[in-house]
Amino acid sequence: MLLSTYWAFPHIGGVWTYVKIMRSRLEEMGHQVDIMAQHPELDRFYVMNGSWSIDKKSLLKQAEKAVAHEYELRRVKLTPWMLWRETEKRAFERACRLMDLKQYDLIHTQDIISTYAMRKVKPEAVPLVATIHGCLAAEWVANREIQARSRLEQDYLELEEFFGAMSPDRLILPSRWLGGRLSAFGIAHPHTHFIPYGLDQQKFGSLLLQDAKESLAPREREKTIIACPARLVAIKGQATLLEAMSRLVQKRRDVLCWLIGDGVMRDDLERQVERLGLRDHVMLLGKRSDVPKLLAASDIVVLPSLQDNLPFSIMEAQSLGKPVVASRVGGIVEMIDEGRNGLLAVPGDAADLYEKLLWLTVDKALRERQAKEARLHALTFWNDRMMLDQTCQVYEEALEGRKAPAQRIGFADRLVQRQRRLARTSEAPAMPPFATLQGTIKESATGSGMAGANVHLLDLSGVVLRSGTSNDEGVFRFDNPQYGNYELSFGTAARGLHTRKIAVTAGTPMMIDITL
């Protein structure tokens, strides 16, 4: 079978964790499993065992020409952001067409982009199952990036969500919350299955038998450690956590917060740590391969997300017997029994988060009771074998049952309808303002420009919009990015990719200097 995603694999995150678990357990059962994804360098799509790979550059040229022609015929004037996003999705679809999909008995996709693409290109006889791990359209609202998008662009995101989630023969959702969130976009798949994630509880049980704090430095062992394992992106809410920590250290000087993970918000968070005087109480640990061991060494796990589905970090914390303080959002409310195995805080409310953290840091007996209940909860609900059994039942249904419901009107034609509807209102679409983005990548040792560095511009949902290479002077340039926040990914094969958050706010050319 084929596990497929648009996202770059491998990476640190819940989707990759899920796919690794599924592959491992399916292979234990004797199945042959391939993983098709975008390469971490963002320059190609590939099958991870090394048997197949295709460069994106030629695909993107063909795709952009085809997209522009298709929408020109329909008289839809795409904004640059829509054109670039459609081009990237169409390039992924073309890559899928070039694979030998007939060799698979079943395809299991992991996001709306890969699901919609596979539905269009797969052999009719091969069933398609999709696990949707979140709602991208809702994330645009939660991180407030939706404010930078026009009404037509907002409709575009909603249609993208609808067609992606309605395309598989069987739809798997990890939480009831996600089902409700998707229903807001008219998504009511007739073959929807709710299957929570699972973890290898035996593995986490063995970590419980070790004294994880023994490996820490003496000054860390003496403190109450609050661990926050999450990508450093706005939607994960670390900025709120730091505001809460600034209040907490005024009451408790013996607390230490670990931010575990990396992302485009790192520079912003480092500056916030300095501004709040938290250097002795907050450590940014970056990407780590030993996250479970770090959680085992902590006393409290916190996840202050503005929106989340069913975070693996909370499952890992509960599997390690750690009380959790998390935001009262999304599927998190299905994971935490308030006051019993953790506490829930108002999302984005630093004062409320501070109160919950203070309560647990002061009351050791409460921490111990919640820790015990958290472990019991994990043993009952977060079992990977139970997840696998239920997923295999869905596979059997897909192999034997009806195919996905056909949509009478396709994505592009539906977008035409939305544009015409807007044209009759005061919200008629206008071309948004945009700028020119130019930068120089320099060698840290010499300060000279670095030629041949790869540079990618991504929107904050993680979709690659533009890709390029620095010239002999280290200069790169992207024309026409619209106003809003973006992620700039840059680097070389030898040095890996690095990321930076950038904000496009003015019509004049933006100049960025990067030292690598």
Coordinates of C-alpha atoms in Angstrom, one line a residue:
M1 CA 0.0 0.0 0.0
L2 CA 1.0 3.6 -0.4
L3 CA 0.9 6.2 2.3
S4 CA 1.0 9.6 0.6
T5 CA 1.2 13.2 1.6
Y6 CA 2.0 16.6 0.1
W7 CA 4.0 17.6 3.2
A8 CA 7.8 17.2 3.5
F9 CA 8.9 13.9 5.2
P10 CA 10.6 13.2 7.4
H11 CA 9.9 16.1 9.8
I12 CA 9.1 16.8 13.4
G13 CA 5.3 16.8 13.8
G14 CA 2.2 14.8 14.4
V15 CA 1.5 13.7 10.8
W16 CA 5.0 12.2 10.5
T17 CA 4.6 10.4 13.9
Y18 CA 1.3 8.9 12.7
V19 CA 2.7 7.7 9.4
K20 CA 5.7 6.2 11.1
I21 CA 3.5 4.3 13.5
M22 CA 1.2 3.1 10.7
R23 CA 4.1 2.0 8.5
S24 CA 5.8 0.1 11.3
R25 CA 2.6 -1.7 12.4
L26 CA 1.5 -2.5 8.9
E27 CA 4.9 -4.0 8.0
E28 CA 4.8 -6.1 11.2
M29 CA 1.5 -7.6 9.8
G30 CA 3.4 -8.5 6.6
H31 CA 2.2 -5.7 4.3
Q32 CA 4.5 -3.8 1.9
V33 CA 4.3 -0.1 2.6
D34 CA 5.7 2.8 0.5
I35 CA 5.7 6.5 1.7
M36 CA 5.4 9.1 -1.0
A37 CA 6.0 12.7 0.1
Q38 CA 7.8 15.9 -0.7
H39 CA 11.5 15.8 0.1
P40 CA 12.7 17.9 3.1
E41 CA 14.7 20.1 0.7
L42 CA 11.4 21.0 -1.0
D43 CA 12.9 20.5 -4.5
R44 CA 11.4 17.1 -5.4
F45 CA 8.7 14.5 -4.7
Y46 CA 9.9 11.0 -3.8
V47 CA 9.2 7.6 -2.4
M48 CA 11.2 7.3 0.8
N49 CA 12.7 4.0 0.1
G50 CA 14.7 5.5 -2.7
S51 CA 12.9 3.7 -5.6
W52 CA 11.3 6.8 -7.2
S53 CA 12.0 10.6 -7.3
I54 CA 11.1 13.5 -9.6
D55 CA 12.4 17.0 -9.6
K56 CA 9.8 19.7 -9.1
K57 CA 11.3 22.4 -11.4
S58 CA 10.0 21.0 -14.7
L59 CA 6.7 20.1 -13.1
L60 CA 6.1 23.6 -11.9
K61 CA 6.7 25.2 -15.3
Q62 CA 4.2 22.9 -16.9
A63 CA 1.7 23.3 -14.1
E64 CA 1.8 27.1 -14.0
K65 CA 1.2 27.3 -17.7
A66 CA -1.7 24.9 -17.5
V67 CA -3.3 26.6 -14.5
A68 CA -3.1 30.0 -16.0
H69 CA -4.7 28.8 -19.2
E70 CA -7.5 26.9 -17.5
Y71 CA -8.6 29.8 -15.3
E72 CA -8.2 32.3 -18.2
L73 CA -10.7 30.2 -20.2
R74 CA -13.0 30.4 -17.2
R75 CA -12.4 34.2 -16.9
V76 CA -11.3 33.9 -13.3
K77 CA -8.5 36.3 -12.5
L78 CA -6.3 34.5 -9.9
T79 CA -4.3 36.5 -7.5
P80 CA -0.6 35.7 -7.4
W81 CA -1.1 33.7 -4.2
M82 CA -3.9 31.6 -5.7
L83 CA -1.9 31.0 -8.9
W84 CA 1.2 29.9 -7.0
R85 CA -0.8 27.7 -4.7
E86 CA -2.7 26.1 -7.6
T87 CA 0.6 25.6 -9.5
E88 CA 2.1 23.8 -6.5
K89 CA -0.9 21.5 -6.1
R90 CA -1.0 20.8 -9.8
A91 CA 2.7 19.9 -9.8
F92 CA 2.0 17.4 -7.0
E93 CA -0.8 16.0 -9.1
R94 CA 1.5 15.6 -12.1
A95 CA 4.1 13.8 -10.0
C96 CA 1.4 11.4 -8.9
R97 CA 0.5 10.7 -12.5
L98 CA 4.0 9.7 -13.2
M99 CA 4.0 7.1 -10.5
D100 CA 3.0 3.5 -11.1
L101 CA -0.1 3.6 -8.9
K102 CA -1.4 0.3 -10.4
Q103 CA 1.0 -1.6 -8.2
Y104 CA -0.8 -0.6 -5.0
D105 CA -3.8 -2.4 -3.5
L106 CA -4.8 0.7 -1.5
I107 CA -3.7 4.4 -1.2
H108 CA -3.9 6.1 2.2
T109 CA -3.4 9.9 2.0
Q110 CA -2.7 12.3 4.9
D111 CA -3.9 15.8 3.8
I112 CA -6.5 17.5 1.5
I113 CA -3.9 18.3 -1.2
S114 CA -2.7 14.7 -1.7
T115 CA -6.2 13.4 -1.3
Y116 CA -7.7 15.5 -4.1
A117 CA -4.7 14.9 -6.4
M118 CA -4.8 11.1 -5.9
R119 CA -8.6 11.0 -6.5
K120 CA -8.0 12.6 -9.9
V121 CA -5.1 10.3 -11.1
K122 CA -5.4 6.9 -9.3
P123 CA -6.7 3.8 -11.1
E124 CA -10.4 3.4 -10.6
A125 CA -9.9 -0.1 -9.0
V126 CA -7.5 1.2 -6.3
P127 CA -9.5 2.4 -3.2
L128 CA -8.5 5.7 -1.6
V129 CA -8.6 6.2 2.2
A130 CA -7.7 9.6 3.7
T131 CA -6.8 10.6 7.3
I132 CA -7.3 14.4 7.6
H133 CA -5.2 15.6 10.5
G134 CA -6.5 19.2 10.8
C135 CA -8.5 21.9 9.1
L136 CA -6.2 24.2 7.1
A137 CA -9.0 26.7 6.4
A138 CA -9.7 27.0 10.1
E139 CA -6.0 27.5 10.9
W140 CA -6.0 30.6 8.6
V141 CA -8.7 32.0 10.9
A142 CA -7.0 31.0 14.1
N143 CA -3.7 32.5 13.3
R144 CA -5.4 35.6 11.9
E145 CA -3.7 35.3 8.5
I146 CA -7.2 35.2 6.9
Q147 CA -7.2 39.0 7.3
A148 CA -4.6 39.2 4.5
R149 CA -6.8 37.2 2.1
S150 CA -9.5 38.6 -0.1
R151 CA -13.1 37.3 0.0
L152 CA -12.5 35.2 -3.1
E153 CA -9.3 33.8 -1.6
Q154 CA -11.2 32.9 1.5
D155 CA -13.8 31.1 -0.6
Y156 CA -10.9 29.4 -2.4
L157 CA -9.6 28.0 0.9
E158 CA -13.1 26.7 1.8
L159 CA -13.4 25.0 -1.5
E160 CA -10.0 23.4 -1.1
E161 CA -11.0 22.0 2.2
F162 CA -14.3 20.7 0.8
F163 CA -13.0 19.0 -2.3
G164 CA -10.0 17.5 -0.3
A165 CA -12.2 16.0 2.4
M166 CA -14.9 14.7 0.1
S167 CA -12.5 13.0 -2.3
P168 CA -11.6 9.7 -0.5
D169 CA -13.7 6.5 -0.6
R170 CA -13.3 6.4 3.2
L171 CA -12.5 9.4 5.5
I172 CA -10.8 9.0 8.8
L173 CA -10.9 11.8 11.4
P174 CA -8.9 11.6 14.7
S175 CA -11.4 13.7 16.7
R176 CA -15.1 14.5 16.9
W177 CA -14.2 18.2 17.0
L178 CA -12.6 18.0 13.6
G179 CA -15.7 16.5 12.2
G180 CA -17.7 19.4 13.5
R181 CA -15.2 21.9 12.2
L182 CA -15.3 20.4 8.7
S183 CA -19.1 20.4 8.7
A184 CA -18.9 24.2 8.7
F185 CA -17.6 23.9 5.1
G186 CA -20.5 21.7 4.1
I187 CA -18.4 18.5 4.4
A188 CA -20.5 15.5 5.3
H189 CA -18.7 12.4 3.9
P190 CA -21.1 9.4 4.0
H191 CA -18.3 7.1 5.0
T192 CA -16.6 9.0 7.9
H193 CA -14.8 7.1 10.7
F194 CA -13.5 8.6 13.9
I195 CA -10.3 6.9 15.0
P196 CA -8.1 8.5 17.6
Y197 CA -4.4 8.3 17.4
G198 CA -2.4 5.8 19.4
L199 CA 1.1 5.2 20.8
D200 CA 3.2 2.2 21.7
Q201 CA 2.3 2.2 25.4
Q202 CA 4.9 -0.5 26.2
K203 CA 7.7 1.8 25.0
F204 CA 6.5 4.7 27.1
G205 CA 6.0 2.4 30.1
S206 CA 9.7 1.5 29.9
L207 CA 10.6 5.2 30.1
L208 CA 8.6 5.5 33.3
L209 CA 10.9 3.0 35.0
Q210 CA 13.9 5.3 34.5
D211 CA 14.9 8.3 36.5
A212 CA 14.9 10.8 33.6
K213 CA 16.0 13.7 35.8
E214 CA 19.3 12.0 36.7
S215 CA 20.6 13.0 33.2
L216 CA 20.0 16.7 33.8
A217 CA 22.4 19.3 35.0
P218 CA 22.3 19.9 38.8
R219 CA 20.6 23.3 38.4
E220 CA 17.9 21.8 36.3
R221 CA 17.2 18.9 38.6
E222 CA 16.4 21.3 41.4
K223 CA 13.7 23.1 39.4
T224 CA 10.1 22.4 38.5
I225 CA 10.3 21.9 34.7
I226 CA 7.5 22.9 32.4
A227 CA 7.9 21.4 28.9
C228 CA 6.3 22.7 25.8
P229 CA 6.9 20.4 22.8
A230 CA 5.6 22.1 19.7
R231 CA 6.7 23.7 16.4
L232 CA 7.6 27.4 16.9
V233 CA 4.7 28.8 14.9
A234 CA 2.2 31.4 15.9
I235 CA -0.7 28.9 16.1
K236 CA 1.0 26.9 18.9
G237 CA 0.8 29.9 21.3
Q238 CA 4.3 30.0 22.7
A239 CA 4.1 33.8 22.9
T240 CA 1.2 33.5 25.3
L241 CA 3.2 30.9 27.3
L242 CA 6.1 33.3 27.7
E243 CA 3.7 36.1 29.0
A244 CA 2.4 33.6 31.5
M245 CA 5.9 32.6 32.5
S246 CA 6.8 36.3 33.2
R247 CA 4.0 36.3 35.8
L248 CA 4.9 32.9 37.2
V249 CA 8.5 33.7 37.9
Q250 CA 7.4 36.6 40.1
K251 CA 5.8 33.9 42.4
R252 CA 8.1 31.0 41.8
R253 CA 11.8 31.4 41.0
D254 CA 12.3 27.6 40.9
V255 CA 10.6 27.1 37.6
L256 CA 12.2 26.4 34.2
C257 CA 10.4 26.2 30.9
W258 CA 11.7 24.2 27.9
L259 CA 10.5 25.2 24.5
I260 CA 11.1 22.0 22.5
G261 CA 11.0 22.4 18.7
D262 CA 11.9 24.9 16.0
G263 CA 10.2 27.0 13.5
V264 CA 9.7 30.5 12.0
M265 CA 8.8 32.1 15.4
R266 CA 12.2 31.3 17.0
D267 CA 13.7 34.7 16.5
D268 CA 10.5 36.4 17.8
L269 CA 10.4 34.2 20.8
E270 CA 14.1 34.7 21.6
R271 CA 13.5 38.5 21.6
Q272 CA 10.4 38.0 23.8
V273 CA 12.5 36.0 26.3
E274 CA 15.0 38.9 26.5
R275 CA 12.3 41.6 26.7
L276 CA 10.6 39.8 29.6
G277 CA 13.8 39.0 31.5
L278 CA 13.2 35.2 31.3
R279 CA 16.7 34.1 30.2
D280 CA 17.2 32.2 33.5
H281 CA 13.8 30.6 33.2
V282 CA 13.2 29.7 29.6
M283 CA 15.4 27.5 27.3
L284 CA 14.8 27.1 23.6
L285 CA 16.0 23.6 22.9
G286 CA 15.4 23.5 19.2
K287 CA 14.6 20.3 17.2
R288 CA 15.2 17.2 19.3
S289 CA 15.1 13.5 18.5
D290 CA 14.7 12.6 22.2
V291 CA 11.4 14.4 23.0
P292 CA 9.9 11.5 25.0
K293 CA 13.0 11.5 27.3
L294 CA 12.7 15.3 27.7
L295 CA 9.0 15.0 28.6
A296 CA 9.8 12.2 31.1
A297 CA 12.3 14.5 32.8
S298 CA 9.7 17.3 33.1
D299 CA 7.1 17.9 35.8
I300 CA 4.4 19.5 33.8
V301 CA 3.7 19.6 30.0
V302 CA 2.0 22.6 28.5
L303 CA 0.5 23.2 25.1
P304 CA -1.0 26.7 24.7
S305 CA -2.3 26.3 21.1
L306 CA -4.7 28.7 19.5
Q307 CA -6.1 25.7 17.6
D308 CA -5.2 22.0 17.5
N309 CA -6.8 18.7 16.6
L310 CA -5.5 15.8 18.7
P311 CA -1.9 16.6 19.5
F312 CA 0.6 13.7 19.9
S313 CA 2.5 15.8 22.4
I314 CA -0.4 15.5 24.9
M315 CA -0.7 11.8 24.2
E316 CA 3.0 11.4 24.9
A317 CA 2.8 13.4 28.1
Q318 CA -0.1 11.4 29.4
S319 CA 1.6 8.2 28.4
L320 CA 4.5 9.3 30.5
G321 CA 2.3 10.1 33.4
K322 CA 2.6 13.9 33.2
P323 CA -0.2 16.4 34.1
V324 CA -1.0 18.7 31.1
V325 CA -2.0 22.3 30.9
A326 CA -3.5 23.0 27.5
S327 CA -5.8 25.4 25.7
R328 CA -9.5 24.7 25.7
V329 CA -9.6 24.4 21.9
G330 CA -10.2 21.8 19.2
G331 CA -9.8 18.1 19.9
I332 CA -7.8 18.9 23.1
V333 CA -11.0 19.1 25.1
E334 CA -11.6 15.4 24.2
M335 CA -8.2 14.5 25.6
I336 CA -8.2 16.2 29.0
D337 CA -10.7 15.5 31.8
E338 CA -10.5 19.0 33.5
G339 CA -9.1 18.7 37.0
R340 CA -8.6 15.0 36.8
N341 CA -5.7 14.4 34.4
G342 CA -4.9 18.0 33.5
L343 CA -6.1 21.6 33.3
L344 CA -7.6 23.6 30.5
A345 CA -6.9 27.3 29.9
V346 CA -8.5 29.9 27.8
P347 CA -6.6 30.1 24.4
G348 CA -4.5 33.3 24.1
D349 CA -5.1 34.3 27.7
A350 CA -1.8 34.6 29.5
A351 CA -3.4 35.4 32.9
D352 CA -5.5 32.2 32.9
L353 CA -2.6 30.1 31.7
Y354 CA -0.5 31.5 34.5
E355 CA -3.1 30.6 37.1
K356 CA -3.3 27.0 35.9
L357 CA 0.5 26.7 35.9
L358 CA 0.8 28.3 39.3
W359 CA -1.7 25.9 40.7
L360 CA 0.2 22.8 39.5
T361 CA 3.7 24.1 40.5
V362 CA 2.5 25.0 44.0
D363 CA 0.5 21.8 44.7
K364 CA 2.8 18.8 44.3
A365 CA 0.1 16.4 45.6
L366 CA -2.3 17.6 42.8
R367 CA 0.5 17.0 40.3
E368 CA 1.0 13.5 41.5
R369 CA -2.8 12.7 41.4
Q370 CA -3.1 14.1 37.9
A371 CA 0.0 12.3 36.7
K372 CA -1.4 8.9 37.9
E373 CA -4.8 9.6 36.1
A374 CA -3.0 10.8 33.0
R375 CA -1.1 7.5 32.7
L376 CA -4.4 5.5 33.2
H377 CA -6.1 7.6 30.5
A378 CA -3.3 6.9 28.0
L379 CA -3.4 3.2 28.6
T380 CA -7.1 3.2 28.0
F381 CA -7.4 5.5 25.0
W382 CA -4.0 6.1 23.3
N383 CA -3.2 2.6 22.1
D384 CA -1.6 2.2 18.6
R385 CA -2.7 -1.4 18.2
M386 CA -6.3 -0.3 18.7
M387 CA -5.8 2.5 16.2
L388 CA -4.3 0.0 13.7
D389 CA -7.2 -2.5 14.1
Q390 CA -9.8 0.1 13.5
T391 CA -7.9 1.5 10.5
C392 CA -7.5 -1.9 9.0
Q393 CA -11.3 -2.3 9.3
V394 CA -11.7 0.8 7.2
Y395 CA -9.2 -0.5 4.7
E396 CA -11.4 -3.7 4.3
E397 CA -14.5 -1.6 3.8
A398 CA -12.8 0.5 1.2
L399 CA -11.5 -2.6 -0.6
E400 CA -15.0 -4.1 -0.7
G401 CA -17.4 -1.2 -0.6
R402 CA -18.6 1.8 -2.6
K403 CA -16.4 4.5 -4.1
A404 CA -16.4 8.2 -3.1
P405 CA -19.4 10.2 -4.0
A406 CA -18.8 12.1 -7.3
Q407 CA -19.0 15.9 -7.3
R408 CA -21.4 17.3 -9.9
I409 CA -19.4 20.5 -10.2
G410 CA -15.6 20.5 -10.1
F411 CA -13.3 22.8 -8.1
A412 CA -12.5 25.3 -10.8
D413 CA -16.2 25.7 -11.9
R414 CA -17.3 26.1 -8.2
L415 CA -14.7 28.9 -7.9
V416 CA -16.2 30.5 -11.0
Q417 CA -19.6 30.5 -9.2
R418 CA -18.1 32.1 -6.1
Q419 CA -16.5 34.8 -8.2
R420 CA -19.7 35.6 -10.0
R421 CA -21.6 35.7 -6.8
L422 CA -19.1 38.2 -5.3
A423 CA -19.2 40.3 -8.5
R424 CA -22.9 41.0 -7.7
T425 CA -22.0 42.3 -4.2
S426 CA -20.0 45.0 -2.5
E427 CA -17.3 42.3 -1.9
A428 CA -16.3 42.1 -5.6
P429 CA -12.7 40.8 -5.7
A430 CA -9.9 43.3 -6.4
M431 CA -6.3 42.5 -7.1
P432 CA -4.5 42.7 -3.7
P433 CA -1.4 44.8 -3.2
F434 CA 1.9 43.1 -3.6
A435 CA 5.6 43.7 -3.4
T436 CA 9.0 42.5 -4.5
L437 CA 11.1 40.4 -2.2
Q438 CA 14.8 40.3 -2.7
G439 CA 17.6 39.1 -0.5
T440 CA 21.3 38.1 -0.2
I441 CA 22.5 34.9 1.3
K442 CA 26.0 35.3 2.7
E443 CA 28.7 32.9 4.0
S444 CA 29.1 33.4 7.8
A445 CA 32.8 32.9 7.6
T446 CA 33.6 35.3 4.9
G447 CA 30.6 37.6 4.5
S448 CA 30.6 37.0 0.8
G449 CA 27.5 36.0 -1.2
M450 CA 26.7 32.3 -1.4
A451 CA 25.9 31.1 -4.9
G452 CA 23.5 28.2 -5.5
A453 CA 21.6 28.3 -2.3
N454 CA 18.0 27.0 -2.5
V455 CA 15.3 29.5 -1.4
H456 CA 11.6 28.7 -1.0
L457 CA 8.7 31.0 -0.1
L458 CA 5.9 29.3 1.8
D459 CA 2.6 30.6 3.1
L460 CA 1.8 30.0 6.8
S461 CA -0.2 26.8 6.0
G462 CA 3.1 25.3 4.7
V463 CA 2.4 25.3 1.0
V464 CA 5.4 26.1 -1.2
L465 CA 4.6 29.2 -3.3
R466 CA 7.9 30.0 -5.1
S467 CA 11.3 28.4 -5.3
G468 CA 14.6 29.8 -6.6
T469 CA 18.3 29.7 -6.3
S470 CA 20.8 32.5 -5.3
N471 CA 23.0 33.8 -8.1
D472 CA 26.8 34.2 -8.1
E473 CA 26.5 37.2 -5.7
G474 CA 24.1 35.2 -3.4
V475 CA 21.1 37.3 -4.5
F476 CA 17.6 35.8 -4.9
R477 CA 14.4 37.5 -5.8
F478 CA 10.6 36.7 -5.8
D479 CA 8.2 39.0 -7.6
N480 CA 4.6 39.8 -6.5
P481 CA 4.2 38.3 -3.1
Q482 CA 1.0 39.6 -1.6
Y483 CA 0.8 41.4 1.8
G484 CA 0.9 38.9 4.7
N485 CA 3.2 36.7 6.7
Y486 CA 5.3 34.0 5.0
E487 CA 8.0 31.5 5.8
L488 CA 11.3 31.8 4.0
S489 CA 13.2 28.5 3.7
F490 CA 16.8 28.6 2.6
G491 CA 20.0 26.6 2.6
T492 CA 22.0 24.0 0.7
A493 CA 22.0 20.2 0.6
A494 CA 25.1 20.1 2.8
R495 CA 23.9 22.7 5.4
G496 CA 20.2 21.8 5.4
L497 CA 17.3 24.2 5.2
H498 CA 16.7 27.0 7.7
T499 CA 13.6 29.0 8.1
R500 CA 12.7 32.6 8.9
K501 CA 9.3 34.3 9.3
I502 CA 8.9 37.4 7.1
A503 CA 6.1 39.9 6.8
V504 CA 5.3 41.6 3.4
T505 CA 3.8 44.9 4.3
A506 CA 4.8 47.5 1.7
G507 CA 4.7 48.0 -2.0
T508 CA 8.4 48.9 -2.2
P509 CA 11.0 46.2 -2.7
M510 CA 11.8 44.3 0.5
M511 CA 15.5 43.6 1.1
I512 CA 16.6 40.7 3.4
D513 CA 20.2 39.8 4.3
I514 CA 20.7 36.2 5.5
T515 CA 23.9 34.7 6.9
L516 CA 24.2 31.0 6.6

